[in-house]
Coordinates of C-alpha atoms in Angstrom, one line a residue:
M119 CA -20.1 -18.5 -0.3
N120 CA -22.8 -15.9 -0.9
L121 CA -21.3 -12.6 0.2
L122 CA -23.8 -9.8 0.8
L123 CA -23.1 -6.2 1.7
P124 CA -25.4 -4.3 4.2
A125 CA -26.2 -0.8 2.8
S126 CA -25.4 1.0 6.1
L127 CA -21.9 1.8 7.2
L128 CA -20.7 1.6 10.8
L129 CA -19.2 5.0 11.6
L130 CA -16.6 5.0 14.3
S131 CA -15.8 7.8 16.8
L132 CA -12.2 8.7 17.4
T133 CA -10.4 9.3 20.7
C134 CA -6.7 9.4 21.7
A135 CA -5.8 7.7 25.0
P136 CA -4.0 4.7 26.6
F137 CA -6.0 1.5 26.4
V138 CA -5.5 0.6 30.1
G139 CA -8.6 -0.5 32.0
A140 CA -10.7 -1.3 29.0
T141 CA -13.5 -3.7 29.9
D142 CA -14.4 -4.8 26.4
N143 CA -14.1 -8.6 26.5
T144 CA -16.3 -9.6 23.6
P145 CA -15.3 -10.2 20.0
F146 CA -16.0 -7.2 17.8
S147 CA -19.1 -7.5 15.6
P148 CA -20.4 -4.9 13.2
I149 CA -23.8 -3.4 13.7
S150 CA -26.3 -2.7 10.9
S151 CA -29.6 -0.9 11.4
E152 CA -30.9 -1.9 8.0
S153 CA -31.7 -5.2 6.4
V154 CA -31.3 -4.0 2.8
S155 CA -28.3 -5.6 1.1
R156 CA -26.7 -5.8 -2.3
P157 CA -24.2 -8.0 -4.0
L158 CA -20.6 -7.6 -3.0
A159 CA -19.5 -7.4 -6.7
V160 CA -20.4 -3.7 -6.8
V161 CA -18.0 -2.9 -3.9
A162 CA -14.6 -3.9 -5.4
F163 CA -11.6 -4.3 -3.2
S164 CA -8.8 -2.0 -4.1
N165 CA -5.7 -3.4 -2.3
P166 CA -6.5 -5.8 0.5
R167 CA -3.5 -6.1 2.8
G168 CA -4.2 -6.8 6.5
L169 CA -6.1 -9.9 7.6
A170 CA -7.2 -11.3 10.9
V171 CA -9.7 -13.9 12.2
D172 CA -11.4 -13.6 15.6
R173 CA -12.6 -16.4 17.9
S174 CA -16.0 -16.4 16.3
G175 CA -14.6 -16.9 12.8
N176 CA -15.2 -13.4 11.6
L177 CA -12.6 -12.4 9.0
Y178 CA -11.3 -8.8 9.1
I179 CA -9.8 -7.2 6.0
A180 CA -7.8 -3.9 5.8
D181 CA -8.0 -2.4 2.3
V182 CA -5.1 0.0 2.4
D183 CA -5.7 2.0 -0.9
A184 CA -9.4 2.4 -0.2
G185 CA -8.8 3.4 3.4
T186 CA -11.5 1.0 4.4
M187 CA -11.9 -2.1 6.6
Y188 CA -14.4 -4.9 6.1
T189 CA -15.6 -7.9 8.1
I190 CA -16.9 -11.2 6.6
S191 CA -18.9 -13.3 9.0
P192 CA -18.9 -17.1 8.9
A193 CA -22.3 -16.8 7.3
G194 CA -20.9 -14.7 4.5
E195 CA -22.2 -11.3 5.6
V196 CA -19.9 -8.4 4.6
H197 CA -19.8 -5.1 6.6
P198 CA -17.6 -2.2 5.6
L199 CA -16.1 -0.2 8.5
V200 CA -15.1 3.4 8.2
G201 CA -12.8 4.9 10.9
P202 CA -12.2 8.6 11.0
G203 CA -8.6 9.4 11.3
I204 CA -7.4 6.1 10.0
K205 CA -5.8 7.0 6.7
T206 CA -4.2 3.8 5.4
P207 CA -5.2 0.6 7.4
I208 CA -2.6 -1.9 6.4
G209 CA -2.2 -4.3 9.3
I210 CA -4.9 -5.7 11.6
A211 CA -4.9 -8.0 14.7
I212 CA -7.4 -9.3 17.1
A213 CA -6.4 -9.3 20.8
P214 CA -7.4 -12.3 23.1
D215 CA -10.0 -10.0 24.7
G216 CA -11.6 -9.2 21.3
K217 CA -10.3 -5.7 20.7
V218 CA -9.3 -5.0 17.1
F219 CA -5.9 -3.3 16.6
V220 CA -5.1 -1.5 13.3
A221 CA -1.7 -0.3 11.9
D222 CA -2.0 2.9 9.9
A223 CA 1.2 3.2 7.8
E224 CA 0.7 6.6 6.2
G225 CA -0.6 8.1 9.4
S226 CA 2.2 6.5 11.4
A227 CA -0.3 5.4 14.1
I228 CA -1.8 2.4 15.9
Y229 CA -5.5 2.3 16.8
W230 CA -7.7 -0.1 18.7
I231 CA -11.4 -0.5 18.1
A232 CA -13.8 -1.6 20.8
S233 CA -16.9 -3.7 20.2
S234 CA -19.0 -0.6 20.7
G235 CA -17.3 0.9 17.6
G236 CA -15.1 3.5 19.4
V237 CA -11.7 4.1 18.0
T238 CA -8.7 4.9 20.2
A239 CA -5.3 6.1 19.0
L240 CA -2.4 4.7 21.0
P241 CA 0.0 7.4 22.3
N242 CA 3.0 8.0 20.0
S243 CA 6.5 8.9 21.1
D244 CA 9.0 11.3 19.6
G245 CA 11.9 9.2 20.6
E246 CA 13.4 5.9 19.6
A247 CA 10.1 4.1 20.1
G248 CA 8.1 6.4 17.9
F249 CA 6.0 5.0 15.1
N250 CA 7.6 5.2 11.7
S251 CA 5.2 3.8 9.1
P252 CA 4.0 0.8 11.2
T253 CA 2.7 -1.9 9.0
N254 CA 1.5 -4.7 11.3
V255 CA 0.6 -5.5 14.9
A256 CA 0.2 -8.5 17.2
V257 CA -1.2 -8.7 20.7
D258 CA -0.3 -11.2 23.4
A259 CA -2.4 -12.6 26.3
A260 CA -1.2 -9.9 28.7
G261 CA -2.3 -7.1 26.4
N262 CA 1.1 -6.1 25.1
V263 CA 1.1 -4.8 21.6
F264 CA 4.0 -5.6 19.2
V265 CA 4.5 -3.4 16.2
A266 CA 6.4 -3.9 13.0
N267 CA 7.9 -0.4 12.8
N268 CA 8.8 -0.7 9.1
L269 CA 10.9 2.3 8.2
A270 CA 12.7 2.4 11.6
N271 CA 13.7 -1.3 11.2
T272 CA 12.6 -2.1 14.7
I273 CA 10.0 -4.1 16.6
L274 CA 8.2 -2.1 19.2
K275 CA 6.4 -3.3 22.4
I276 CA 3.6 -1.2 23.9
S277 CA 2.4 -2.2 27.4
P278 CA -1.3 -2.1 28.3
K279 CA -0.6 1.1 30.2
G280 CA 0.6 2.7 27.0
G281 CA 4.4 2.8 27.5
A282 CA 6.3 2.0 24.3
S283 CA 9.8 0.6 24.0
V284 CA 12.1 -0.9 21.3
F285 CA 11.7 -4.6 21.8
A286 CA 14.3 -5.6 19.1
G287 CA 16.4 -3.9 16.6
K288 CA 18.0 -0.4 16.6
T289 CA 16.1 2.6 15.2
G290 CA 17.5 3.6 11.8
A291 CA 20.0 0.7 11.6
S292 CA 19.4 -2.1 9.0
G293 CA 21.0 -5.5 8.9
S294 CA 20.4 -9.2 9.6
T295 CA 22.3 -9.8 12.8
D296 CA 20.7 -12.2 15.3
G297 CA 21.1 -11.4 19.0
M298 CA 19.6 -9.9 22.1
G299 CA 17.1 -7.1 21.7
G300 CA 18.8 -4.0 20.5
D301 CA 21.9 -5.9 19.3
A302 CA 19.8 -7.6 16.6
R303 CA 19.1 -6.0 13.2
F304 CA 16.2 -6.1 10.7
N305 CA 15.8 -4.9 7.2
T306 CA 12.2 -3.6 6.5
P307 CA 10.2 -5.8 9.0
L308 CA 6.7 -5.8 7.6
A309 CA 4.7 -8.2 9.7
V310 CA 4.6 -9.8 13.2
A311 CA 2.6 -12.7 14.6
L312 CA 2.6 -14.5 18.0
D313 CA 2.4 -18.2 19.0
A314 CA 0.8 -19.6 22.1
K315 CA 4.1 -19.5 24.0
G316 CA 4.6 -15.8 23.4
N317 CA 7.3 -16.1 20.7
L318 CA 7.1 -13.4 18.1
Y319 CA 7.7 -14.1 14.4
V320 CA 8.8 -11.4 12.0
A321 CA 8.5 -11.2 8.2
D322 CA 11.8 -9.5 7.4
K323 CA 11.1 -8.4 3.9
D324 CA 14.4 -7.1 2.5
N325 CA 16.3 -9.9 4.2
S326 CA 13.9 -12.4 2.6
N327 CA 13.7 -14.4 5.8
I328 CA 11.6 -15.2 8.8
R329 CA 12.9 -14.2 12.3
K330 CA 11.9 -15.4 15.7
I331 CA 12.0 -13.4 19.0
T332 CA 11.5 -15.1 22.3
P333 CA 9.6 -13.4 25.1
A334 CA 12.9 -12.5 26.6
G335 CA 13.9 -10.6 23.4
V336 CA 16.4 -13.1 21.9
V337 CA 16.3 -12.8 18.1
S338 CA 17.2 -15.7 15.8
T339 CA 16.6 -16.7 12.2
L340 CA 13.9 -19.3 11.9
A341 CA 14.1 -19.8 8.1
G342 CA 15.7 -18.3 5.0
M343 CA 19.2 -16.9 4.5
A344 CA 19.5 -13.1 4.8
G345 CA 20.0 -11.5 1.4
Q346 CA 19.4 -14.7 -0.6
S347 CA 16.1 -14.5 -2.4
G348 CA 14.6 -17.8 -3.8
S349 CA 11.9 -20.4 -3.5
V350 CA 13.7 -23.4 -2.1
D351 CA 11.9 -25.7 0.4
G352 CA 14.2 -27.0 3.2
T353 CA 15.1 -26.6 6.8
G354 CA 16.2 -23.3 8.4
I355 CA 18.6 -21.2 6.4
A356 CA 18.6 -23.9 3.6
A357 CA 15.2 -22.6 2.6
S358 CA 14.6 -19.4 0.8
F359 CA 11.9 -16.8 0.3
A360 CA 11.4 -13.7 -1.9
A361 CA 10.4 -10.6 0.0
P362 CA 7.8 -12.1 2.4
R363 CA 5.3 -9.5 3.5
A364 CA 2.9 -11.3 5.9
L365 CA 2.7 -14.2 8.3
A366 CA 0.4 -16.0 10.7
V367 CA 0.7 -18.7 13.4
D368 CA -1.7 -21.4 14.2
A369 CA -2.4 -23.0 17.6
K370 CA 0.3 -25.7 17.0
G371 CA 3.0 -23.1 16.3
T372 CA 3.0 -23.6 12.6
V373 CA 3.9 -20.4 10.7
Y374 CA 2.3 -19.5 7.4
V375 CA 4.0 -17.0 5.2
A376 CA 2.7 -14.9 2.3
D377 CA 5.8 -15.3 0.1
T378 CA 5.0 -12.2 -1.9
E379 CA 7.4 -12.1 -4.8
N380 CA 7.1 -15.8 -5.3
S381 CA 3.3 -15.5 -5.4
C382 CA 2.9 -18.6 -3.2
I383 CA 2.0 -19.6 0.4
R384 CA 4.7 -21.3 2.5
K385 CA 4.5 -23.3 5.7
I386 CA 7.1 -23.5 8.5
T387 CA 6.9 -26.1 11.3
S388 CA 8.2 -25.3 14.8
D389 CA 11.4 -27.1 13.8
G390 CA 12.0 -24.8 10.9
I391 CA 11.0 -27.1 8.1
V392 CA 9.7 -25.1 5.1
T393 CA 7.3 -26.4 2.5
T394 CA 5.1 -24.8 -0.1
L395 CA 1.5 -25.1 0.8
A396 CA -0.1 -23.6 -2.2
G397 CA 0.8 -21.8 -5.5
K398 CA 3.9 -22.3 -7.6
A399 CA 6.9 -20.0 -7.2
G400 CA 7.3 -17.5 -10.0
Q401 CA 3.9 -18.3 -11.7
A402 CA 1.4 -15.6 -10.8
G403 CA -2.2 -15.9 -11.7
K404 CA -5.7 -16.4 -10.2
V405 CA -6.5 -20.1 -10.3
D406 CA -8.4 -22.1 -7.6
G407 CA -7.3 -25.7 -7.1
M408 CA -5.1 -28.1 -5.2
G409 CA -1.7 -27.0 -3.9
S410 CA 0.7 -26.2 -6.6
D411 CA -2.1 -26.2 -9.2
A412 CA -3.5 -23.0 -7.6
R413 CA -2.1 -19.5 -8.5
F414 CA -1.8 -16.3 -6.5
N415 CA -0.7 -12.8 -7.6
D416 CA 1.3 -10.7 -5.1
P417 CA -0.1 -12.1 -1.8
R418 CA 0.4 -9.5 0.9
G419 CA -1.8 -10.5 3.9
I420 CA -2.5 -13.8 5.7
A421 CA -4.5 -15.1 8.7
V422 CA -5.4 -18.6 10.1
D423 CA -8.5 -19.7 11.9
T424 CA -9.0 -22.2 14.7
A425 CA -9.7 -25.0 12.2
G426 CA -6.4 -24.4 10.4
N427 CA -7.9 -22.7 7.3
V428 CA -5.5 -20.1 5.9
Y429 CA -6.9 -16.8 4.4
V430 CA -4.8 -14.8 2.0
A431 CA -5.1 -11.2 0.8
D432 CA -4.2 -11.7 -2.8
G433 CA -3.2 -8.2 -3.6
G434 CA -2.6 -8.5 -7.3
N435 CA -6.0 -10.1 -7.8
A436 CA -7.8 -7.9 -5.3
A437 CA -9.3 -11.0 -3.8
I438 CA -9.5 -13.0 -0.6
R439 CA -8.5 -16.6 -1.0
R440 CA -8.8 -19.5 1.4
V441 CA -6.5 -22.5 1.7
T442 CA -7.6 -25.6 3.6
P443 CA -5.2 -27.6 5.8
E444 CA -5.0 -30.0 2.8
G445 CA -4.0 -27.2 0.5
V446 CA -7.3 -26.7 -1.4
V447 CA -7.5 -23.1 -2.6
T448 CA -10.8 -21.3 -3.2
T449 CA -11.8 -17.7 -3.7
V450 CA -13.8 -16.2 -0.8
A451 CA -14.3 -12.7 -2.1
A452 CA -13.1 -10.7 -5.1
A453 CA -13.4 -7.4 -6.9
G454 CA -16.0 -6.8 -9.6
P455 CA -15.2 -8.1 -13.1
G456 CA -13.7 -6.1 -15.9
L457 CA -11.0 -3.6 -16.4
F458 CA -11.9 -0.1 -15.1
A459 CA -15.1 -1.5 -13.5
A460 CA -15.2 1.4 -11.1
S461 CA -15.6 3.9 -13.8
A462 CA -18.4 2.0 -15.5
A463 CA -20.3 1.1 -12.4
P464 CA -23.8 2.5 -11.8
G465 CA -23.5 5.9 -10.1
A466 CA -20.0 6.6 -11.4
A467 CA -19.2 10.2 -12.3
P468 CA -20.2 11.1 -15.8
I469 CA -17.5 12.0 -18.4
L470 CA -17.2 15.7 -18.9
P471 CA -16.1 16.8 -22.4
P472 CA -12.6 18.1 -23.0
R473 CA -12.1 21.8 -22.6
A474 CA -11.3 24.0 -25.6
G475 CA -8.0 25.8 -26.0
Q476 CA -4.9 26.4 -28.2
T477 CA -2.9 23.2 -28.7
E478 CA 0.8 23.7 -27.7
R479 CA 3.6 21.1 -27.4
I480 CA 6.5 21.7 -25.1
D481 CA 9.4 19.2 -25.4
Y482 CA 11.8 19.1 -22.4
S483 CA 13.7 16.0 -23.6
H484 CA 16.9 18.0 -24.2
A485 CA 16.6 20.4 -21.3
Q486 CA 19.8 21.7 -19.7
N487 CA 18.2 24.0 -17.1
F488 CA 14.9 24.5 -15.2
D489 CA 13.4 27.0 -17.7
G490 CA 9.6 26.6 -17.4
W491 CA 9.9 24.8 -14.0
D492 CA 10.0 25.7 -10.4
A493 CA 12.4 23.4 -8.4
D494 CA 14.0 23.1 -5.0
P495 CA 17.7 22.9 -6.0
T496 CA 18.5 21.1 -2.8
Y497 CA 17.1 18.0 -4.3
W498 CA 16.7 18.5 -8.1
T499 CA 19.2 18.6 -10.9
V500 CA 18.8 18.6 -14.7
K501 CA 21.2 17.6 -17.5
D502 CA 20.5 16.5 -21.1
G503 CA 16.8 16.3 -20.4
M504 CA 17.3 14.0 -17.4
F505 CA 15.5 15.5 -14.3
T506 CA 16.9 13.8 -11.3
A507 CA 15.8 14.1 -7.7
R508 CA 17.7 12.6 -4.8
G509 CA 17.5 13.0 -1.0
E510 CA 17.4 11.5 2.4
K511 CA 14.9 12.4 5.1
V512 CA 13.1 14.4 2.4
P513 CA 9.8 16.2 2.6
S514 CA 7.5 15.3 -0.3
T515 CA 8.6 17.9 -2.9
F516 CA 7.7 18.5 -6.5
L517 CA 9.3 19.9 -9.7
L518 CA 6.5 22.1 -10.8
T519 CA 5.7 23.7 -14.2
K520 CA 5.4 27.5 -14.0
K521 CA 2.5 27.3 -16.4
N522 CA -1.0 26.0 -15.3
Y523 CA -2.7 23.3 -17.3
S524 CA -6.3 22.0 -17.4
D525 CA -6.4 19.5 -20.4
F526 CA -3.1 18.1 -21.4
R527 CA -1.1 15.0 -22.5
L528 CA 2.1 14.3 -20.5
T529 CA 4.5 11.6 -21.7
L530 CA 7.7 10.7 -20.0
S531 CA 9.9 7.9 -18.8
S532 CA 10.6 7.4 -15.1
K533 CA 12.8 5.1 -12.9
M534 CA 13.1 4.6 -9.2
V535 CA 16.9 4.3 -9.0
E536 CA 16.8 3.9 -5.2
S537 CA 14.0 3.4 -2.6
E538 CA 11.2 0.9 -2.3
N539 CA 8.6 3.7 -2.2
H540 CA 7.0 5.5 -5.2
A541 CA 7.3 8.6 -7.3
G542 CA 4.4 10.3 -9.1
I543 CA 2.7 13.1 -11.0
V544 CA 0.4 15.8 -9.5
L545 CA -2.1 17.8 -11.5
W546 CA -5.4 19.8 -11.3
G547 CA -4.3 21.4 -8.0
E548 CA -2.2 24.2 -6.6
Q549 CA 1.3 24.7 -5.2
T550 CA 1.3 25.0 -1.4
V551 CA 3.8 25.8 1.3
T552 CA 4.3 23.3 4.2
R553 CA 6.6 22.6 7.1
N554 CA 6.2 26.2 8.5
G555 CA 7.4 27.7 5.3
R556 CA 10.4 25.5 4.8
N557 CA 8.9 23.5 1.9
K558 CA 7.7 25.8 -0.8
W559 CA 7.3 23.0 -3.4
S560 CA 4.4 21.1 -1.9
Y561 CA 1.0 20.5 -3.6
K562 CA -2.7 20.2 -3.0
G563 CA -4.4 18.0 -5.7
P564 CA -4.6 14.5 -7.1
L565 CA -1.3 12.4 -7.3
L566 CA -0.8 9.5 -9.6
M567 CA 1.7 7.1 -8.0
F568 CA 4.1 4.7 -9.7
P569 CA 5.8 2.1 -9.9
G570 CA 2.6 0.1 -9.4
L571 CA -0.5 2.2 -9.6
G572 CA -2.3 4.4 -7.1
L573 CA -4.1 7.7 -6.7
W574 CA -3.7 9.9 -3.6
D575 CA -5.7 13.0 -2.9
Y576 CA -3.6 15.7 -1.3
R577 CA -6.7 17.8 -0.8
T578 CA -8.1 15.3 1.7
N579 CA -5.0 13.2 2.4
K580 CA -6.8 10.0 1.4
N581 CA -6.3 7.3 -1.1
I582 CA -8.6 7.3 -4.1
P583 CA -9.6 3.7 -5.0
V584 CA -8.5 2.5 -8.4
D585 CA -9.5 -0.5 -10.4
P586 CA -7.8 -3.6 -9.1
V587 CA -7.4 -5.1 -12.5
G588 CA -5.5 -2.0 -13.7
K589 CA -3.4 -2.1 -10.5
A590 CA -2.5 -5.8 -11.1
L591 CA -1.6 -5.0 -14.7
A592 CA 0.6 -2.1 -13.7
R593 CA 2.6 -4.3 -11.3
K594 CA 3.1 -6.9 -14.1
I595 CA 4.2 -4.3 -16.6
A596 CA 7.1 -2.8 -14.7
G597 CA 9.0 -3.7 -11.5
Q598 CA 10.1 -1.4 -8.7
H599 CA 13.4 -0.3 -10.4
D600 CA 12.5 -0.6 -14.1
W601 CA 12.1 2.2 -16.5
I602 CA 8.4 3.0 -17.1
K603 CA 7.1 4.9 -20.1
V604 CA 4.1 6.9 -18.7
E605 CA 1.4 8.6 -20.7
I606 CA -1.2 10.7 -18.8
L607 CA -4.2 12.1 -20.8
A608 CA -6.2 14.6 -18.6
Q609 CA -9.3 16.0 -20.2
G610 CA -12.5 17.4 -18.7
N611 CA -12.8 15.4 -15.4
R612 CA -11.2 12.3 -16.8
I613 CA -7.6 10.9 -16.3
R614 CA -6.4 8.1 -18.5
V615 CA -3.0 6.5 -17.9
A616 CA -0.9 4.1 -19.9
Y617 CA 2.3 2.3 -18.8
N618 CA 4.6 1.0 -21.6
G619 CA 1.8 1.2 -24.1
Q620 CA -0.9 -0.5 -22.0
Q621 CA -3.8 1.3 -20.4
V622 CA -3.9 0.9 -16.7
L623 CA -6.3 3.6 -15.5
D624 CA -9.5 5.5 -16.5
W625 CA -10.6 7.7 -13.6
R626 CA -13.1 10.5 -13.3
E627 CA -13.2 13.3 -10.7
P628 CA -16.7 13.0 -9.3
D629 CA -16.9 16.6 -8.0
P630 CA -16.5 19.1 -11.0
S631 CA -16.2 22.0 -8.5
L632 CA -12.7 20.6 -7.5
L633 CA -11.4 20.9 -11.1
K634 CA -8.9 23.7 -11.6
D635 CA -6.1 24.7 -13.8
G636 CA -2.9 24.0 -12.0
P637 CA 0.8 23.2 -12.4
I638 CA 2.0 19.7 -13.3
G639 CA 4.4 18.3 -10.8
L640 CA 7.0 15.5 -10.8
Q641 CA 7.4 14.0 -7.3
L642 CA 10.3 13.2 -5.0
H643 CA 8.3 11.3 -2.3
G644 CA 8.7 12.3 1.3
H645 CA 10.7 9.4 2.8
T646 CA 13.4 8.8 5.5
P647 CA 15.8 6.3 3.7
P648 CA 17.8 7.6 0.7
Q649 CA 15.9 7.7 -2.6
E650 CA 16.6 8.7 -6.1
V651 CA 14.1 9.1 -9.0
V652 CA 14.8 10.0 -12.6
Y653 CA 12.4 11.5 -15.2
K654 CA 13.4 11.8 -18.9
N655 CA 11.8 12.5 -22.3
V656 CA 9.3 14.8 -20.7
V657 CA 6.8 16.2 -23.2
I658 CA 3.6 18.2 -22.4
E659 CA 0.9 18.8 -25.0
A660 CA -1.7 21.4 -23.9
F661 CA -5.2 20.8 -25.2
P662 CA -4.3 17.7 -27.2
K663 CA -6.0 17.2 -30.5
E664 CA -6.4 13.4 -30.2
D665 CA -8.9 12.1 -27.6
R666 CA -7.0 8.9 -27.0
L667 CA -3.9 7.4 -25.4
I668 CA -1.5 7.7 -28.3
T669 CA 1.1 5.2 -26.9
V670 CA -1.6 2.4 -26.7
K671 CA -1.9 0.4 -29.9
E672 CA -5.5 0.0 -31.0

């Protein structure tokens, strides 16, 4: 397939209103006023997650880290879509009437997009049916919108008139109980999909199983045993999955599952018989081929077209893959080649030289107190050089150095003891006060996120795209609850990062006017469930003498 990118972008206008009475009954198709195009390879995917296919065969892609959506037409034309107000598009669905619905996890919002390009935010609620990091949506023939309300452990139902209610599960309560509506329990439901009869299927990630909800709200387990992770094919609870994050249903009622931590694609018949369609459990990679000869890496999105072709957002490979009904896997679209391709691409920001200053090394590996740091004692403790942060329903808060830094090397080890979210390091910014003065340890500046790899800009509240090859390497190097040895080398406008002795990032700030001396901060991420993160062996070297990552062996 020859994928071409029109040079113009479709800019969407934003409103906030119920979606009742909309007369848009045509499939959404991007509009371009220019005929100039360029190869897709220069526009690398960062972290493709949400996928959907409309009746005309257009494929929709939500790239969560880049904050961007794309469409790929059956002819191979690629159009980027930019929606103001949509921070992190992670889930995407096409309604029977052609409207496009988007789940924004970081913004805790649901949007719909008309064929004209207008964006409408669905009304949110402050009660039990309020959005709490929604990760996926599905829309039935009557226009009801179903939402995987991730952090609330609920499935929401929003009527065409805008009224929201809890369809299944109980807000804030996790578990694996089957039952009627609010009596059922979920554990991090990440995706939803509907069949032609109106049955709703749920990828229940932390239960590692697939749930089914009838139109009347009766919840049952279709396949997989709650709490038993594995890769066994079989029938019903005899089968096993490993943290499934996405699913799709074809016209015959067959369910396709992105079995994320097994790095393979599974198939479930309406009778609950589970087989592996493509990939091999536990063997990640990027190989096209037949069935078990193919390889995926962290698949996190999935969709199926009317011909039965399955499309996969292969997150670790930053690629879109296609699986035919016979199990033949090909790559439809992929990021540009080479590690750190974004930094080397034409038009990338030039490298500014390191700034001059007095080299100074400060070792906190044996610290017994917060000397040199500014901390919220509600969440932070220190003993024997171990800086520990723990909390529940926490605002994003930082342990900040009292000294400002421009060029520096930071080395430390970190571990997420509890929580499936992330920790991180902030730099080149300023301490701010948020929550009406209640949080004095907030920050405005770039944030390096780990485990995994990501950059977030607190100045604009947007993701900064990072090289997908480095992202995939970061995921391979360390798991969610492993110790990670982190080295950050910040010089001039350049940030280089290594995990466990391997370089994963080389990023440049494109706007030198934004560079400033600022405190370095260790993050406890704002999150509702309990979380705990530990930092140790913290060493800061101001104006380092060596212009290289010293933990990386040459």
